Coordinates of C-alpha atoms in Angstrom, one line a residue:
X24 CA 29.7 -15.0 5.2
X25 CA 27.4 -17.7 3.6
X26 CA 23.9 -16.9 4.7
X27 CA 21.0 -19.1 4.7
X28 CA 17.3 -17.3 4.0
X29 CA 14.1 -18.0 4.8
X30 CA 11.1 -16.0 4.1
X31 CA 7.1 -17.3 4.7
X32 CA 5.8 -14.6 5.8
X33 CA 2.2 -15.0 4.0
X34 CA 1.4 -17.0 1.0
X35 CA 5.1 -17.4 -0.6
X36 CA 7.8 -19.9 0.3
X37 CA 11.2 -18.1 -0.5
X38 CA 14.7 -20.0 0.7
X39 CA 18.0 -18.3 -1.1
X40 CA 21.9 -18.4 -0.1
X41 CA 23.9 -15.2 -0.1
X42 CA 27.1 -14.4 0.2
X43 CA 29.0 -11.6 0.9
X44 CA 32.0 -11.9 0.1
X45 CA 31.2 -11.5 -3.6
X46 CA 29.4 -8.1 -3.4
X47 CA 26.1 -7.1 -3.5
X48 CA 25.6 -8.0 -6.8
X49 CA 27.2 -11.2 -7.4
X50 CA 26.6 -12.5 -4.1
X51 CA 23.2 -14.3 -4.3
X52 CA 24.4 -18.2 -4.7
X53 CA 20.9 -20.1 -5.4
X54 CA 17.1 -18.9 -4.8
X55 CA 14.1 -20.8 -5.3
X56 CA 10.5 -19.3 -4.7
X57 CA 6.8 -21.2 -4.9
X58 CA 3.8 -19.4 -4.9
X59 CA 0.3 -20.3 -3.6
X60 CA -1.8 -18.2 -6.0
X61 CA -3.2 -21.5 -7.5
X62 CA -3.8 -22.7 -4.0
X63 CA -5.5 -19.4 -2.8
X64 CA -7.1 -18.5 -6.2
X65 CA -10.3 -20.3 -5.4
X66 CA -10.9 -19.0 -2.0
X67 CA -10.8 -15.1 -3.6
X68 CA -7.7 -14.5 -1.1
X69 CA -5.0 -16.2 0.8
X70 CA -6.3 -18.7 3.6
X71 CA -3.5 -18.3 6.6
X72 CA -4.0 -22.3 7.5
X73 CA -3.7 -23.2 4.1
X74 CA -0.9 -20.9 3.6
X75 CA 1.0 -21.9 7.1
X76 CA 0.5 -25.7 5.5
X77 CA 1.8 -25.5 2.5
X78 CA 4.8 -23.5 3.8
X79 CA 5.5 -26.4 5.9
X80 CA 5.2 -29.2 2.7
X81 CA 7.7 -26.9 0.8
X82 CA 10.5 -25.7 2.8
X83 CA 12.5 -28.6 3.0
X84 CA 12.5 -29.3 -0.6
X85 CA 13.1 -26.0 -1.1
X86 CA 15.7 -25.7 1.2
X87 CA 17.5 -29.0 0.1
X88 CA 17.3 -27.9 -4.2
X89 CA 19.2 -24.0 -2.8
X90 CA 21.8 -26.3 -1.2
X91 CA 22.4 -28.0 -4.1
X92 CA 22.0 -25.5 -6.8
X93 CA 24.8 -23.3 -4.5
X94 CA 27.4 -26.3 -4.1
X95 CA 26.6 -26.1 -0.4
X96 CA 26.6 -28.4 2.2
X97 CA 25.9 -27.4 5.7
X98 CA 29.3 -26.7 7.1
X99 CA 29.4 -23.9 4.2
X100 CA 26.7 -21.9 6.1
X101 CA 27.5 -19.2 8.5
X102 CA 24.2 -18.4 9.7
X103 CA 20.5 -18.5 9.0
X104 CA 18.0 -15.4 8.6
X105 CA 14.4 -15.9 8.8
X106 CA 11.0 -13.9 8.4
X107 CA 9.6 -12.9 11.8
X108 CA 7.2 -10.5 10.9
X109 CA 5.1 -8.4 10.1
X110 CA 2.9 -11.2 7.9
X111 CA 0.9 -14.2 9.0
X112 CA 1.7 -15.4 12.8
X113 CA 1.2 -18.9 11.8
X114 CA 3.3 -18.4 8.1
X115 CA 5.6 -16.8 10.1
X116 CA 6.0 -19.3 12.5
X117 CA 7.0 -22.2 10.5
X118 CA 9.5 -20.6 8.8
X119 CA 11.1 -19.6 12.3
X120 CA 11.0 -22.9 13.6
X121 CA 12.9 -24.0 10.3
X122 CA 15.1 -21.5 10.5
X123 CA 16.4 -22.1 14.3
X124 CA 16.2 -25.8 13.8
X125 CA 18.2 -25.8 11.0
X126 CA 20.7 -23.2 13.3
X127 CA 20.8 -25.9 16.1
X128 CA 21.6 -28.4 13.9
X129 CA 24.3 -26.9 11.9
X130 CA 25.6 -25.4 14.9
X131 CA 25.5 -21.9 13.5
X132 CA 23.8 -18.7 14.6
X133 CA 20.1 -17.4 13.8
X134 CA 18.8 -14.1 13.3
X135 CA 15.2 -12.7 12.8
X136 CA 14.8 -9.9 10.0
X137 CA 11.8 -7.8 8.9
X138 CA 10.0 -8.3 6.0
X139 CA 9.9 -5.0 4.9
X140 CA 13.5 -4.2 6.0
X141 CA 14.1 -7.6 3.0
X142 CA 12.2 -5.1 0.6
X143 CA 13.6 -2.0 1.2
X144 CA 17.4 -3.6 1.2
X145 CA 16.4 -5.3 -2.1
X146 CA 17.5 -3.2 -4.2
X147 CA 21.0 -3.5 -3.0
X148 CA 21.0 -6.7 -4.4
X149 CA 21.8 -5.2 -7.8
X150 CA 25.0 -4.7 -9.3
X151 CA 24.6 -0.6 -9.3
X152 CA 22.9 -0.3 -5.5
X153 CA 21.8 3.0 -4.0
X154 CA 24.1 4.7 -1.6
X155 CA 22.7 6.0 1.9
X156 CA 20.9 8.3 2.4
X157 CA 17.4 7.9 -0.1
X158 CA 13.8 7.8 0.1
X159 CA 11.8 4.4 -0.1
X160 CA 8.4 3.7 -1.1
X161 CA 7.4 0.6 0.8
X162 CA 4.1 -0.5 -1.2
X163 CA 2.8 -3.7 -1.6
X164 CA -0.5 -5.7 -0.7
X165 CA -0.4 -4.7 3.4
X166 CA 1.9 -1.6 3.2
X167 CA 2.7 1.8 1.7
X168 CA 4.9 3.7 3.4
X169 CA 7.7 6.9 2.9
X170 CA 10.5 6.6 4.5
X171 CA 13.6 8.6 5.0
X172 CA 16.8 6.0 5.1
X173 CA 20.3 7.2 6.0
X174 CA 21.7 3.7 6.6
X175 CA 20.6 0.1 7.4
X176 CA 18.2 0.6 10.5
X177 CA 18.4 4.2 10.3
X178 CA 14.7 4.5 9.0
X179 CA 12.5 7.3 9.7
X180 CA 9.1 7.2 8.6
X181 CA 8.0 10.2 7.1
X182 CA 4.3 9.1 5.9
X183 CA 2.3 5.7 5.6
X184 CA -1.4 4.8 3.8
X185 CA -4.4 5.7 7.5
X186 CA -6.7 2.8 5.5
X187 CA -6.1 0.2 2.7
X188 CA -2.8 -0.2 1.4
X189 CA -1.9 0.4 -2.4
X190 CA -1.5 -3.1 -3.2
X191 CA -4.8 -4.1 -1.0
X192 CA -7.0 -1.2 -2.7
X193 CA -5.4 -2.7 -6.2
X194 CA -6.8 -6.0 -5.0
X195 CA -10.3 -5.1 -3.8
X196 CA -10.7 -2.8 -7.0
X197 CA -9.9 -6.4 -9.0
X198 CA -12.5 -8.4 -6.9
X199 CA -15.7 -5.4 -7.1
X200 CA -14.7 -5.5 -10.9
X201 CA -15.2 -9.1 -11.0
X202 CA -11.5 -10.5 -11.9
X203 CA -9.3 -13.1 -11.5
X204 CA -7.1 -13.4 -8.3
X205 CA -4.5 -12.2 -7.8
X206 CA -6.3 -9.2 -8.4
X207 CA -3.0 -6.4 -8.9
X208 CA -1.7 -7.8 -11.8
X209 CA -4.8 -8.1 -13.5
X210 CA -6.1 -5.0 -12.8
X211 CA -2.7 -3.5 -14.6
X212 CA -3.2 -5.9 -17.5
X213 CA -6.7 -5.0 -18.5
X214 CA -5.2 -1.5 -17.8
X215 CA -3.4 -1.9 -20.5
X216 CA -5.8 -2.0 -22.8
X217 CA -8.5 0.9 -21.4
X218 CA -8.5 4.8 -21.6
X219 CA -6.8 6.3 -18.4
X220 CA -9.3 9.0 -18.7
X221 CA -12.3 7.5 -19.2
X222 CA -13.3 8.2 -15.4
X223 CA -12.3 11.4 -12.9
X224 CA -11.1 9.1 -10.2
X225 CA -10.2 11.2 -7.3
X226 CA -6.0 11.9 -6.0
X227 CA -6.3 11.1 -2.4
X228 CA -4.8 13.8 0.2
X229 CA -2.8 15.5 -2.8
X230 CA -4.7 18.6 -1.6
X231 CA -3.5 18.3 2.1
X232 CA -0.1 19.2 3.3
X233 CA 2.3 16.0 5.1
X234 CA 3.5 12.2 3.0
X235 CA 0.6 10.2 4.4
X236 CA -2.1 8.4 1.8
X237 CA -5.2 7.2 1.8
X238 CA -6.8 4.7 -1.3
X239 CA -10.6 4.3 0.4
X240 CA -12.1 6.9 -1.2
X241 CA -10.4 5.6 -4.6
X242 CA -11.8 2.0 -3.8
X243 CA -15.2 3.9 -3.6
X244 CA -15.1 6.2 -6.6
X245 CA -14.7 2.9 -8.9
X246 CA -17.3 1.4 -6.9
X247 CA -19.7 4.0 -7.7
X248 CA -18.3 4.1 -11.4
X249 CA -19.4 0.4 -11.2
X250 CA -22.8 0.6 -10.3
X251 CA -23.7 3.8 -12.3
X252 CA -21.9 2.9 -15.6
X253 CA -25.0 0.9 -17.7
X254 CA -22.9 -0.8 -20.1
X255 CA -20.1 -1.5 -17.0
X256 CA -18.8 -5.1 -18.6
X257 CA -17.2 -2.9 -22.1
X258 CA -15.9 -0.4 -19.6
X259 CA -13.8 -2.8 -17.4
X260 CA -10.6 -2.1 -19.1
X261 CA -11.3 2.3 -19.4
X262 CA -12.3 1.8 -15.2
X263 CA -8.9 -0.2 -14.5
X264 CA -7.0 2.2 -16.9
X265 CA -8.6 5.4 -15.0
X266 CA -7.8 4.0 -11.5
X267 CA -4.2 2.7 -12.0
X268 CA -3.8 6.0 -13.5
X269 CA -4.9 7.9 -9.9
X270 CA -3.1 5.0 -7.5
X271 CA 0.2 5.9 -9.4
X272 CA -0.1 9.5 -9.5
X273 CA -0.7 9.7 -6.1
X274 CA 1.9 7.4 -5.2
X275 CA 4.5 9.4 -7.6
X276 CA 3.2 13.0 -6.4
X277 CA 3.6 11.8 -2.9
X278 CA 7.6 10.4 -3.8
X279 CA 8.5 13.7 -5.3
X280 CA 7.2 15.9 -2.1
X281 CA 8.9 13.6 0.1
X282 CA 12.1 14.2 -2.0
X283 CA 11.5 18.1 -2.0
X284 CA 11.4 17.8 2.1
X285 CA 14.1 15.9 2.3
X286 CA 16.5 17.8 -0.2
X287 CA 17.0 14.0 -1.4
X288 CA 17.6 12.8 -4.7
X289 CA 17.4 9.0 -4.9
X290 CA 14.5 7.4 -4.5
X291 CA 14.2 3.7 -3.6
X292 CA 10.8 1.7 -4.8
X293 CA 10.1 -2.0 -3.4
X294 CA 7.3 -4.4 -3.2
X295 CA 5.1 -6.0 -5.3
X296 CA 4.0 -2.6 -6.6
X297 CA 7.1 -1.4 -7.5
X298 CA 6.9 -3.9 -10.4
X299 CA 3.8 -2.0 -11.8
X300 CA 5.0 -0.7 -15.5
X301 CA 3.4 2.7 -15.1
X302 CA 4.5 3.4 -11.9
X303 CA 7.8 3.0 -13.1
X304 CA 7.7 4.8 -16.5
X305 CA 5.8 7.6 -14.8
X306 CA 8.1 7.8 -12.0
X307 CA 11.0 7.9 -14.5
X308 CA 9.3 11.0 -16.2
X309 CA 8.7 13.1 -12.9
X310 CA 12.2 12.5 -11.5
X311 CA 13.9 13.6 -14.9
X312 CA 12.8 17.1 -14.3
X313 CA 14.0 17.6 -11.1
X314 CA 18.0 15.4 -11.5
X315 CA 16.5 12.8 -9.8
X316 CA 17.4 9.1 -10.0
X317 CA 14.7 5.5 -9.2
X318 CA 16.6 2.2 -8.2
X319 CA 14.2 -0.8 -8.2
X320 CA 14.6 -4.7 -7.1
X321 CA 14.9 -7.1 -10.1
X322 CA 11.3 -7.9 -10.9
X323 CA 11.8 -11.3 -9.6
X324 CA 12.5 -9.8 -6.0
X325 CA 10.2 -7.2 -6.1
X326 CA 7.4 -9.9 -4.7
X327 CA 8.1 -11.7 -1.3
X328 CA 11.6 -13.7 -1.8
X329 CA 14.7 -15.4 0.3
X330 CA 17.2 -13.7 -1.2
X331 CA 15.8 -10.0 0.1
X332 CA 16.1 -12.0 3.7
X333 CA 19.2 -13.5 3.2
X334 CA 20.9 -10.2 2.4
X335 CA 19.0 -8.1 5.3
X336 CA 20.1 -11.3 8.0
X337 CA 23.7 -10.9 6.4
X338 CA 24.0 -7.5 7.4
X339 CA 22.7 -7.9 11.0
X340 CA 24.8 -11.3 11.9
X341 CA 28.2 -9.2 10.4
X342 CA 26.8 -6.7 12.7
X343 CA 26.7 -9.5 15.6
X344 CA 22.8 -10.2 16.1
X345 CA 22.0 -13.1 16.6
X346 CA 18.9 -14.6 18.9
X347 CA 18.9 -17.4 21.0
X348 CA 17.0 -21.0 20.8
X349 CA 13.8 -19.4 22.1
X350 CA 11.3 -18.4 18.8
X351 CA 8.8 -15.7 18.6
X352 CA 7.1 -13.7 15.5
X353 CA 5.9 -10.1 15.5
X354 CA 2.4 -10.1 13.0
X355 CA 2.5 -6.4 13.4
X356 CA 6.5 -4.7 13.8
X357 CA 7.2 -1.1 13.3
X358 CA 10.5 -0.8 11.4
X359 CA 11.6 2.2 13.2
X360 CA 12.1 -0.3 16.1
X361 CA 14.6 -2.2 14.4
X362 CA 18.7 -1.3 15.4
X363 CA 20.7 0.8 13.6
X364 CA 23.8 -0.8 12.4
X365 CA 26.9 1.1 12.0

């Protein structure tokens, strides 16, 4: 099966064709992926009416050079998966409308998918995927989340972030420190070059028992580090260094209690976080003590991306989902709503 995705769910236009019937990891045909961070950078943030614009200026384009770049013409397509949430209503929206239009005119079947479902399914993309049942950190810009996953749809959520999300407190951190946007990335790069114990940044909820997380009181501490530090500007890169530091230990400590409750080994990452070089060298270090083993999304799919969509709505049309010609988007969608599929 030849699938056709579609993902626009906030400030990234993703299209990718995947096919199953060369694996998991030979399957993906053609992706292409443009980013807004140019477009967004001078607002500070993404602007959901420029966002849902410029999703509509790119698709086609972008749809058209995937064709092309997989050999494709229309008749090769089985079916088309798009974004329908969580993310931007009006983001979300064009994308859908694409996505059954292009179904109606092909004469094939649509089918909605989850944008986190995309992430955590990512990593199945790769040519040594994760077998069922594993742990996934879910952490990017609007969520962190534990889950338990014993198959596709078979989630069960065994903590989530009660404020800010990682990605989003790695963000604001960037814009009280007076950086450039997108804020994550630079925070980790003038990490890079600052002493990760320069400040006592505080572990959030490490001293309470249950998976869930909390990064407001973090955002705060390097707030207050801000204001009280006299010579702040040369201490940029020692406050960046000191709160990566505390984000990924809490994230990590958090992983390996939710793989001591579980009696689980493997350990899913995915998200734009899950690209964050520390988090991954330090997760590396905590799960070699304990037998355990970290499977991650090429960096290229760790962001938002077709491909993660066109492998999610690959699974769910072979499973025989499909939606009719009505559209709808869900901003906010609980994955432990979604189907199990056998």
């Amino acid at each position: 099966m030849r699938v056709l995705g579609i993902e626009t769910s906030c400030d990234e236009t993703g299209v990718a064709i995947y096919d199953d019937g060369r694996g998991s990891g030979a399957g993906l045909l053609a992706h292409r992926l443009y980013s807004q961070i140019d477009m967004h950078a001078d607002y500070g943030g993404v602007v959901p009416e420029l966002a849902s614009r410029d999703h509509i200026r790119k698709l086609v384009p972008l749809v058209r050079e995937v064709m092309a770049e997989a050999g494709c013409e229309p008749a090769d397509i089985d079916g088309i998966a798009y974004t329908a949430g969580p993310g931007l209503a009006g983001a979300l929206l064009t994308g859908a409308l694409m996505a059954r239009a292009l179904a109606y005119a092909w004469g094939v079947p649509a089918v909605p998918v989850h944008h986190m479902e995309g992430h955590l399914l990512a990593p199945l993309l790769e040519p040594e995927p994760p077998a069922f049942p594993f742990v996934a950190l879910l952490v990017s810009g609007g969520h962190t989340q534990l889950m338990r996953v014993d198959g596709i749809g078979r989630y069960e959520l065994l903590g989530e972030s009660i404020d800010d999300a990682a990605g989003e407190a790695f963000d604001k951190v960037a814009k009280m420190l007076g950086l450039n946007y997108p804020g994550g990335p630079e925070v980790s790069r003038r990490a890079q070059q600052g002493r990760d114990d320069a400040f006592a940044f505080p572990r959030p909820m490490l001293d309470r028992p249950g998976l869930d997380f909390s990064f407001s009181g973090l955002k705060t501490a390097v707030l207050t580090a801000r204001e009280q530090t006299a010579d702040y500007p040369e201490k940029v890169a020692d406050i960046c260094a000191s709160f990566e530091a505390a984000a990924v230990d809490t994230l990590i400590r958090k992983c390996i209690r939710a793989l001591k409750q579980t009696g689980l080994k493997r350990i899913v990452l995915a998200g734009g976080v899950s690209a964050n070089r520390r988090l991954r060298a330090d997760m590396a270090a905590a799960l070699r003590g304990m037998g355990g083993q970290a499977f991650y999304p090429a960096p290229a799919f760790c962001t938002d991306n077709g491909a993660m969509i066109a492998f999610a709505g690959c699974q769910r049309l072979r499973a025989g989902e499909t939606v009719g010609l009505g559209v709808s988007v869900r901003a906010r969608w609980p994955m432990t709503e979604l189907s199990a599929i056998d």
